[in-house]
Tab-separated table of C-alpha atoms in Angstrom:
chain	number	residue	atom	x	y	z
Y	1	UNK	CA	-19.271	-100.046	-1.524
Y	2	UNK	CA	-19.459	-96.607	-2.793
Y	3	UNK	CA	-18.098	-95.743	0.776
Y	4	UNK	CA	-15.001	-98.143	0.336
Y	5	UNK	CA	-14.585	-97.082	-3.456
Y	6	UNK	CA	-14.376	-93.114	-2.288
Y	7	UNK	CA	-11.771	-94.321	0.438
Y	8	UNK	CA	-9.713	-96.221	-2.083
Y	9	UNK	CA	-9.790	-93.663	-4.561
Y	10	UNK	CA	-9.157	-90.889	-2.114
Y	11	UNK	CA	-5.940	-93.280	-0.515
Y	12	UNK	CA	-4.553	-93.344	-4.187
Y	13	UNK	CA	-4.946	-89.677	-4.975
Y	14	UNK	CA	-2.970	-89.247	-1.735
Y	15	UNK	CA	-0.241	-91.539	-2.402
Y	16	UNK	CA	-0.002	-90.366	-5.990
Y	17	UNK	CA	0.317	-86.517	-4.760
Y	18	UNK	CA	2.859	-87.462	-2.168
Y	19	UNK	CA	5.021	-89.424	-4.995
Y	20	UNK	CA	5.132	-86.943	-7.156
Y	21	UNK	CA	5.587	-83.881	-4.705
Y	22	UNK	CA	8.705	-85.964	-3.564
Y	23	UNK	CA	9.977	-86.196	-7.227
Y	24	UNK	CA	9.225	-82.874	-8.196
Y	25	UNK	CA	10.817	-81.024	-5.000
Y	26	UNK	CA	13.868	-79.031	-5.153
Y	27	UNK	CA	17.096	-81.393	-5.326
Y	28	UNK	CA	18.554	-78.991	-2.988
Y	29	UNK	CA	19.769	-80.767	0.511
Y	30	UNK	CA	17.426	-80.334	3.046
Y	31	UNK	CA	18.774	-80.157	6.728
Y	32	UNK	CA	18.941	-83.541	8.626
Y	33	UNK	CA	16.587	-84.866	10.632
Y	34	UNK	CA	14.879	-88.096	12.188
Y	35	UNK	CA	14.451	-91.297	9.689
Y	36	UNK	CA	11.181	-90.991	7.574
Y	37	UNK	CA	8.807	-93.811	6.765
Y	38	UNK	CA	7.376	-94.339	2.987
Y	39	UNK	CA	4.271	-91.967	2.641
Y	40	UNK	CA	3.800	-90.869	6.301
Y	41	UNK	CA	7.302	-89.690	6.786
Y	42	UNK	CA	7.942	-88.627	10.487
Y	43	UNK	CA	3.752	-88.456	11.390
Y	44	UNK	CA	3.933	-91.262	13.709
Y	45	UNK	CA	7.111	-89.534	15.812
Y	46	UNK	CA	5.236	-85.983	16.092
Y	47	UNK	CA	5.007	-85.254	19.946
Y	48	UNK	CA	1.721	-84.788	21.102
Y	49	UNK	CA	2.771	-82.284	23.993
Y	50	UNK	CA	5.884	-80.559	25.017
Y	51	UNK	CA	6.831	-80.495	21.576
Y	52	UNK	CA	9.612	-78.291	21.982
Y	53	UNK	CA	11.386	-80.776	24.519
Y	54	UNK	CA	11.526	-83.399	21.368
Y	55	UNK	CA	12.317	-80.777	18.755
Y	56	UNK	CA	15.350	-79.816	21.070
Y	57	UNK	CA	16.553	-83.410	21.225
Y	58	UNK	CA	16.265	-84.223	17.722
Y	59	UNK	CA	18.524	-81.226	17.038
Y	60	UNK	CA	20.910	-82.092	20.133
Y	61	UNK	CA	20.958	-85.703	18.363
Y	62	UNK	CA	21.711	-84.498	14.869
Y	63	UNK	CA	24.101	-81.914	15.841
Y	64	UNK	CA	22.170	-79.147	13.803
Y	65	UNK	CA	20.073	-75.953	14.865
Y	66	UNK	CA	17.959	-76.437	12.094
Y	67	UNK	CA	15.943	-79.854	11.271
Y	68	UNK	CA	13.721	-80.649	8.779
Y	69	UNK	CA	10.673	-83.117	9.524
Y	70	UNK	CA	8.405	-84.540	6.744
Y	71	UNK	CA	4.688	-84.938	7.963
Y	72	UNK	CA	2.975	-87.156	5.582
Y	73	UNK	CA	4.249	-85.052	2.358
Y	74	UNK	CA	4.502	-81.861	4.349
Y	75	UNK	CA	7.916	-80.445	5.080
Y	76	UNK	CA	8.407	-78.872	8.365
Y	77	UNK	CA	11.449	-77.013	9.652
Y	78	UNK	CA	12.628	-76.537	13.157
Y	79	UNK	CA	14.573	-73.872	13.967
Y	80	UNK	CA	16.247	-74.648	17.419
Y	81	UNK	CA	18.177	-71.440	18.419
Y	82	UNK	CA	17.328	-67.545	18.818
Y	83	UNK	CA	20.149	-66.572	16.971
Y	84	UNK	CA	19.126	-68.917	13.821
Y	85	UNK	CA	15.377	-67.544	14.206
Y	86	UNK	CA	16.369	-64.094	13.744
Y	87	UNK	CA	19.066	-64.954	10.942
Y	88	UNK	CA	16.592	-66.473	8.885
Y	89	UNK	CA	13.208	-65.301	9.718
Y	90	UNK	CA	14.066	-61.477	10.227
Y	91	UNK	CA	17.452	-60.600	8.445
Y	92	UNK	CA	16.295	-63.047	5.424
Y	93	UNK	CA	12.191	-62.366	5.811
Y	94	UNK	CA	11.710	-61.354	2.304
Y	95	UNK	CA	12.832	-65.129	1.739
Y	96	UNK	CA	11.442	-67.275	4.730
Y	97	UNK	CA	8.441	-65.516	5.547
Y	98	UNK	CA	6.089	-67.524	3.018
Y	99	UNK	CA	3.298	-69.501	4.915
Y	100	UNK	CA	1.748	-72.910	3.660
Y	101	UNK	CA	-1.826	-73.089	2.533
Y	102	UNK	CA	-3.366	-74.219	5.797
Y	103	UNK	CA	-7.066	-75.070	4.267
Y	104	UNK	CA	-8.512	-76.250	7.344
Y	105	UNK	CA	-7.463	-73.684	10.051
Y	106	UNK	CA	-7.690	-70.595	7.435
Y	107	UNK	CA	-10.119	-71.460	4.626
Y	108	UNK	CA	-12.728	-73.948	6.923
Y	109	UNK	CA	-12.393	-72.649	10.096
Y	110	UNK	CA	-12.568	-69.099	9.423
Y	111	UNK	CA	-9.011	-67.719	10.587
Y	112	UNK	CA	-8.540	-65.875	7.402
Y	113	UNK	CA	-8.372	-62.843	9.364
Y	114	UNK	CA	-5.091	-63.533	11.409
Y	115	UNK	CA	-2.496	-61.719	9.880
Y	116	UNK	CA	0.144	-64.355	11.317
Y	117	UNK	CA	-1.315	-66.892	8.841
Y	118	UNK	CA	-1.281	-64.791	6.128
Y	119	UNK	CA	1.346	-65.619	3.181
Y	120	UNK	CA	4.068	-62.988	2.772
Y	121	UNK	CA	3.513	-62.224	-0.588
Y	122	UNK	CA	-0.297	-61.969	-0.238
Y	123	UNK	CA	-0.076	-59.761	2.901
Y	124	UNK	CA	2.179	-57.144	1.323
Y	125	UNK	CA	-0.212	-56.765	-1.774
Y	126	UNK	CA	-3.462	-56.419	-0.092
Y	127	UNK	CA	-3.562	-56.477	3.833
Y	128	UNK	CA	0.436	-55.767	5.267
Y	129	UNK	CA	-1.322	-52.450	6.610
Y	130	UNK	CA	-2.483	-54.844	9.350
Y	131	UNK	CA	1.197	-54.773	10.789
Y	132	UNK	CA	1.325	-51.222	10.855
Y	133	UNK	CA	-1.974	-50.589	12.854
Y	134	UNK	CA	-0.401	-52.767	15.520
Y	135	UNK	CA	2.810	-50.895	15.599
Y	136	UNK	CA	0.905	-47.694	15.619
Y	137	UNK	CA	-0.714	-48.578	18.729
Y	138	UNK	CA	2.038	-50.823	20.525
Y	139	UNK	CA	5.225	-49.069	19.955
Y	140	UNK	CA	7.092	-48.370	23.281
Y	141	UNK	CA	6.024	-44.714	23.139
Y	142	UNK	CA	2.428	-45.389	22.500
Y	143	UNK	CA	2.203	-48.511	24.600
Y	144	UNK	CA	2.507	-46.160	27.779
Y	145	UNK	CA	-1.228	-44.983	27.137
Y	146	UNK	CA	-2.027	-48.693	28.436
Y	147	UNK	CA	-1.886	-49.147	31.974
Y	148	UNK	CA	-2.756	-52.875	32.780
Y	149	UNK	CA	-4.697	-53.578	36.046
Y	150	UNK	CA	-1.836	-54.282	37.837
Y	151	UNK	CA	-3.467	-52.816	41.080
Y	152	UNK	CA	-6.129	-54.894	40.690
Y	153	UNK	CA	-4.183	-58.299	40.898
Y	154	UNK	CA	-2.759	-56.900	44.047
Y	155	UNK	CA	-5.751	-56.750	45.828
Y	156	UNK	CA	-7.125	-60.006	44.511
Y	157	UNK	CA	-3.866	-61.806	45.456
Y	158	UNK	CA	-4.240	-60.592	48.915
Y	159	UNK	CA	-7.751	-61.706	49.152
Y	160	UNK	CA	-7.082	-64.706	47.355
Y	161	UNK	CA	-3.276	-66.087	47.970
Y	162	UNK	CA	-3.745	-69.725	47.148
Y	163	UNK	CA	-4.696	-69.305	43.615
Y	164	UNK	CA	-1.910	-67.078	42.258
Y	165	UNK	CA	-1.933	-68.699	38.647
Y	166	UNK	CA	-5.777	-68.087	38.499
Y	167	UNK	CA	-5.258	-64.582	39.457
Y	168	UNK	CA	-2.351	-64.308	37.005
Y	169	UNK	CA	-4.942	-65.622	34.095
Y	170	UNK	CA	-7.574	-63.674	35.285
Y	171	UNK	CA	-4.783	-60.501	34.739
Y	172	UNK	CA	-3.776	-61.298	31.335
Y	173	UNK	CA	-7.373	-62.048	30.373
Y	174	UNK	CA	-8.724	-58.931	31.437
Y	175	UNK	CA	-5.406	-56.704	30.447
Y	176	UNK	CA	-6.070	-57.997	26.462
Y	177	UNK	CA	-9.943	-56.880	26.100
Y	178	UNK	CA	-9.388	-53.711	27.460
Y	179	UNK	CA	-6.104	-52.626	25.862
Y	180	UNK	CA	-7.657	-53.732	22.574
Y	181	UNK	CA	-11.171	-53.112	22.820
Y	182	UNK	CA	-11.545	-50.730	26.162
Y	183	UNK	CA	-13.854	-53.383	27.159
Y	184	UNK	CA	-14.093	-53.880	31.187
Y	185	UNK	CA	-13.782	-57.661	32.658
Y	186	UNK	CA	-16.082	-58.308	35.467
Y	187	UNK	CA	-15.214	-61.892	36.674
Y	188	UNK	CA	-13.308	-64.963	35.617
Y	189	UNK	CA	-16.270	-66.476	33.659
Y	190	UNK	CA	-16.752	-63.139	32.007
Y	191	UNK	CA	-18.709	-63.249	28.667
Y	192	UNK	CA	-15.627	-61.993	26.786
Y	193	UNK	CA	-12.972	-64.281	28.627
Y	194	UNK	CA	-14.875	-67.386	27.349
Y	195	UNK	CA	-15.304	-66.167	23.456
Y	196	UNK	CA	-11.515	-66.178	23.452
Y	197	UNK	CA	-11.203	-69.188	25.040
Y	198	UNK	CA	-13.919	-70.853	22.636
Y	199	UNK	CA	-12.363	-69.418	19.819
Y	200	UNK	CA	-8.715	-70.154	20.239
Y	201	UNK	CA	-9.115	-73.796	21.960
Y	202	UNK	CA	-9.852	-75.912	18.686
Y	203	UNK	CA	-7.244	-73.858	16.420
Y	204	UNK	CA	-4.037	-75.010	18.413
Y	205	UNK	CA	-4.327	-78.533	17.728
Y	206	UNK	CA	-5.348	-78.015	14.205
Y	207	UNK	CA	-2.156	-76.227	13.379
Y	208	UNK	CA	-0.054	-79.384	14.550
Y	209	UNK	CA	1.068	-80.793	10.593
Y	210	UNK	CA	-0.739	-83.837	10.084
Y	211	UNK	CA	-3.710	-83.141	12.091
Y	212	UNK	CA	-6.315	-82.975	9.358
Y	213	UNK	CA	-5.765	-84.905	5.862
Y	214	UNK	CA	-7.131	-81.810	4.232
Y	215	UNK	CA	-4.199	-79.850	4.770
Y	216	UNK	CA	-2.132	-82.436	2.673
Y	217	UNK	CA	-5.084	-82.651	-0.183
Y	218	UNK	CA	-6.898	-79.545	-0.080
Y	219	UNK	CA	-9.384	-80.637	-2.429
Y	220	UNK	CA	-11.064	-82.405	0.374
Y	221	UNK	CA	-12.567	-79.243	1.519
Y	222	UNK	CA	-14.869	-79.482	-1.216
Y	223	UNK	CA	-16.480	-82.732	-0.126
Y	224	UNK	CA	-20.312	-82.511	1.226
Y	225	UNK	CA	-20.676	-82.264	4.955
Y	226	UNK	CA	-22.530	-85.376	5.003
Y	227	UNK	CA	-20.058	-87.435	3.561
Y	228	UNK	CA	-18.833	-90.428	5.577
Y	229	UNK	CA	-15.054	-89.321	6.798
Y	230	UNK	CA	-16.306	-85.589	6.132
Y	231	UNK	CA	-16.682	-84.896	10.262
Y	232	UNK	CA	-13.972	-82.424	9.639
Y	233	UNK	CA	-16.240	-80.341	7.946
Y	234	UNK	CA	-18.833	-80.472	10.217
Y	235	UNK	CA	-16.287	-79.672	13.333
Y	236	UNK	CA	-14.604	-76.983	11.216
Y	237	UNK	CA	-18.267	-75.205	10.278
Y	238	UNK	CA	-18.759	-74.926	14.304
Y	239	UNK	CA	-15.317	-73.644	14.820
Y	240	UNK	CA	-15.441	-71.237	12.245
Y	241	UNK	CA	-18.728	-69.688	13.830
Y	242	UNK	CA	-16.429	-69.568	17.612
Y	243	UNK	CA	-13.994	-67.892	15.759
Y	244	UNK	CA	-15.910	-65.418	13.767
Y	245	UNK	CA	-17.910	-64.799	17.267
Y	246	UNK	CA	-14.511	-63.923	19.086
Y	247	UNK	CA	-13.696	-61.341	16.183
Y	248	UNK	CA	-16.926	-59.561	15.737
Y	249	UNK	CA	-18.808	-59.597	19.327
Y	250	UNK	CA	-15.935	-57.557	21.284
Y	251	UNK	CA	-15.531	-55.351	18.268
Y	252	UNK	CA	-19.144	-54.458	17.890
Y	253	UNK	CA	-19.334	-53.647	21.658
Y	254	UNK	CA	-16.450	-51.651	21.357
Y	255	UNK	CA	-17.817	-49.595	18.827
Y	256	UNK	CA	-20.966	-49.018	20.640
Y	257	UNK	CA	-19.060	-47.912	23.465
Y	258	UNK	CA	-17.421	-45.407	21.358
Y	259	UNK	CA	-20.668	-44.028	19.954
Y	260	UNK	CA	-22.062	-43.662	23.125
Y	261	UNK	CA	-18.924	-41.472	24.350
Y	262	UNK	CA	-18.058	-44.041	27.151
Y	263	UNK	CA	-15.395	-45.939	25.471
Y	264	UNK	CA	-12.081	-46.087	27.470
Y	265	UNK	CA	-8.606	-45.803	25.354
Y	266	UNK	CA	-8.050	-48.789	23.499
Y	267	UNK	CA	-6.404	-49.957	20.257
Y	268	UNK	CA	-9.669	-49.818	18.682
Y	269	UNK	CA	-10.537	-46.435	19.854
Y	270	UNK	CA	-7.386	-44.874	18.719
Y	271	UNK	CA	-7.456	-46.835	15.601
Y	272	UNK	CA	-11.101	-45.688	14.770
Y	273	UNK	CA	-10.557	-42.262	15.607
Y	274	UNK	CA	-7.912	-41.748	13.041
Y	275	UNK	CA	-10.263	-42.601	10.205
Y	276	UNK	CA	-11.707	-40.523	8.111
Y	277	UNK	CA	-15.280	-41.094	6.676
Y	278	UNK	CA	-14.703	-41.953	2.881
Y	279	UNK	CA	-14.701	-44.375	0.389
Y	280	UNK	CA	-11.774	-46.502	2.172
Y	281	UNK	CA	-13.507	-46.494	5.330
Y	282	UNK	CA	-15.439	-49.777	5.190
Y	283	UNK	CA	-11.948	-51.379	3.983
Y	284	UNK	CA	-9.489	-49.880	6.855
Y	285	UNK	CA	-12.539	-50.373	9.614
Y	286	UNK	CA	-12.362	-54.499	8.661
Y	287	UNK	CA	-8.563	-53.682	9.165
Y	288	UNK	CA	-9.034	-52.795	12.477
Y	289	UNK	CA	-11.642	-55.432	13.270
Y	290	UNK	CA	-9.191	-58.018	11.857
Y	291	UNK	CA	-6.092	-56.672	13.723
Y	292	UNK	CA	-8.258	-56.537	16.929
Y	293	UNK	CA	-9.072	-60.342	16.719
Y	294	UNK	CA	-5.649	-61.283	15.893
Y	295	UNK	CA	-4.530	-59.286	19.190
Y	296	UNK	CA	-7.845	-60.956	21.304
Y	297	UNK	CA	-7.115	-64.220	20.417
Y	298	UNK	CA	-3.380	-64.399	20.889
Y	299	UNK	CA	-2.430	-62.248	23.551
Y	300	UNK	CA	-3.957	-63.746	27.164
Y	301	UNK	CA	-1.948	-66.768	27.519
Y	302	UNK	CA	1.544	-65.307	26.447
Y	303	UNK	CA	0.875	-62.512	28.991
Y	304	UNK	CA	-0.185	-65.184	31.844
Y	305	UNK	CA	3.261	-67.065	31.092
Y	306	UNK	CA	5.465	-63.866	31.134
Y	307	UNK	CA	4.261	-62.714	34.746
Y	308	UNK	CA	4.236	-66.065	36.136
Y	309	UNK	CA	7.491	-66.642	34.806
Y	310	UNK	CA	9.217	-63.371	36.328
Y	311	UNK	CA	7.513	-64.549	39.506
Y	312	UNK	CA	9.209	-67.904	39.518
Y	313	UNK	CA	12.392	-66.542	38.997
Y	314	UNK	CA	11.888	-64.104	41.620
Y	315	UNK	CA	11.347	-67.121	44.324
Y	316	UNK	CA	14.046	-69.032	42.894
Y	317	UNK	CA	16.551	-65.840	43.446
Y	318	UNK	CA	15.460	-64.388	46.909
Y	319	UNK	CA	18.184	-61.944	47.072
Y	320	UNK	CA	17.238	-60.500	43.804
Y	321	UNK	CA	13.595	-60.085	45.332
Y	322	UNK	CA	15.195	-58.534	48.566
Y	323	UNK	CA	17.324	-55.835	46.301
Y	324	UNK	CA	13.816	-55.199	44.449
Y	325	UNK	CA	12.063	-54.486	47.585
Y	326	UNK	CA	14.863	-52.317	49.145
Y	327	UNK	CA	14.659	-50.091	45.985
Y	328	UNK	CA	10.713	-49.954	45.931
Y	329	UNK	CA	10.918	-48.848	49.646
Y	330	UNK	CA	13.774	-46.312	48.864
Y	331	UNK	CA	11.555	-44.398	46.148
Y	332	UNK	CA	7.794	-44.885	47.284
Y	333	UNK	CA	6.225	-43.375	50.195
Y	334	UNK	CA	4.935	-45.990	52.322
Y	335	UNK	CA	1.835	-47.964	51.414
Y	336	UNK	CA	2.298	-46.525	48.025
Y	337	UNK	CA	2.511	-48.827	44.803
Y	338	UNK	CA	4.765	-48.040	41.752
Y	339	UNK	CA	2.927	-46.668	38.710
Y	340	UNK	CA	4.816	-46.190	35.004
Y	341	UNK	CA	5.851	-42.541	35.723
Y	342	UNK	CA	8.164	-44.348	38.683
Y	343	UNK	CA	10.186	-46.357	35.965
Y	344	UNK	CA	12.944	-44.013	35.629
Y	345	UNK	CA	13.494	-43.917	39.452
Y	346	UNK	CA	13.449	-47.998	39.558
Y	347	UNK	CA	16.250	-49.157	37.487
Y	348	UNK	CA	16.808	-52.171	39.007
Y	349	UNK	CA	13.039	-53.331	38.835
Y	350	UNK	CA	13.142	-52.313	35.157
Y	351	UNK	CA	16.170	-54.752	34.948
Y	352	UNK	CA	14.592	-57.752	36.726
Y	353	UNK	CA	11.200	-57.251	34.532
Y	354	UNK	CA	13.582	-57.512	31.448
Y	355	UNK	CA	15.407	-60.285	32.800
Y	356	UNK	CA	12.081	-61.982	33.735
Y	357	UNK	CA	10.987	-61.782	30.043
Y	358	UNK	CA	14.589	-63.589	28.760
Y	359	UNK	CA	15.196	-66.087	31.325
Y	360	UNK	CA	11.903	-67.887	29.948
Y	361	UNK	CA	10.302	-67.489	27.050
Y	362	UNK	CA	6.572	-67.857	26.778
Y	363	UNK	CA	6.627	-69.240	23.312
Y	364	UNK	CA	9.428	-71.723	22.993
Y	365	UNK	CA	11.855	-70.910	20.196
Y	366	UNK	CA	11.905	-74.558	18.943
Y	367	UNK	CA	8.303	-74.436	17.647
Y	368	UNK	CA	7.405	-75.150	14.575
Y	369	UNK	CA	7.881	-72.700	11.625
Y	370	UNK	CA	5.055	-72.893	8.972
Y	371	UNK	CA	6.630	-71.988	5.664
Y	372	UNK	CA	5.863	-72.251	2.300
Y	373	UNK	CA	7.182	-75.106	-0.182
Y	374	UNK	CA	8.881	-71.683	-1.729
Y	375	UNK	CA	10.382	-70.417	1.298
Y	376	UNK	CA	11.895	-74.032	2.170
Y	377	UNK	CA	13.329	-74.800	-1.229
Y	378	UNK	CA	14.989	-71.219	-1.241
């Protein structure tokens, strides 16, 4: 009986919270969107896969580049075009860069270190320097220091031409730990590849609005783990352990190599070298660790997708592939592979690479944009 009473109480609190939040919400009109049901809103309409196709279809249906979805009381704004995203999120970022609280991912699963989940105001006040750290090491001039292992990819594809996507995935998962930590990846089953996969996999479904009730009722994060229905707490505890392992283990290994004098050039190496011993050292070192963890968790799949898209574009346009091959043969000596130093002599190849990045975006532009209530009402 106590369990049923608890469920009834939580249900009442949820309905009351939803009702009050709806009544107190800004009276300013929201963008159009699919029809909402009482209490759950559009929760039952939310797609489980290929979300961007559903969002785009809604935008076409309602003839709007911006639509509104209500996921059990959580307002979600979908932007369907690049120009719209730039106009709102870049040109007017001070208004529309707020982030929701996200109790499950940030507070329970341990992803507080990821600056992409930080609220705009909090980040400016406390840890906005994480973004500056990233820019310092990865702006175009500094990025020239990082030479991806493309030559190794070519050799592996020649040896194993039947698993191109597998080799591309290995390349991306090799490049990210190498550029971030200076660590060498030995194989597709390397420990650091496994760490990244185990850390990131749980967070992707947890980011979908409505997946966990605690995101609607943050007070639920305080319920004991043993309480029936609190399985999300037990899962979050394990997922937090995996997320922090992903953040801390490769960083510790990178520091050890730096101290031993065997470190290769990397984000951690250049960032730690710029620090000076003092009162602020530990705080800034934690920033470097957190920025590296953000890079490590976010970069692998997008890198693989970008290269795969470029290859697909070349296969679909053999005339472009032929012109690119002619330019390489004209500039390079027989049996030589191009390097970054050859880029100025290969304008057509450079244009092909840029067009490959433009042709098929690695992250759908119609994805959900998590915003705070203040950003939405603005």
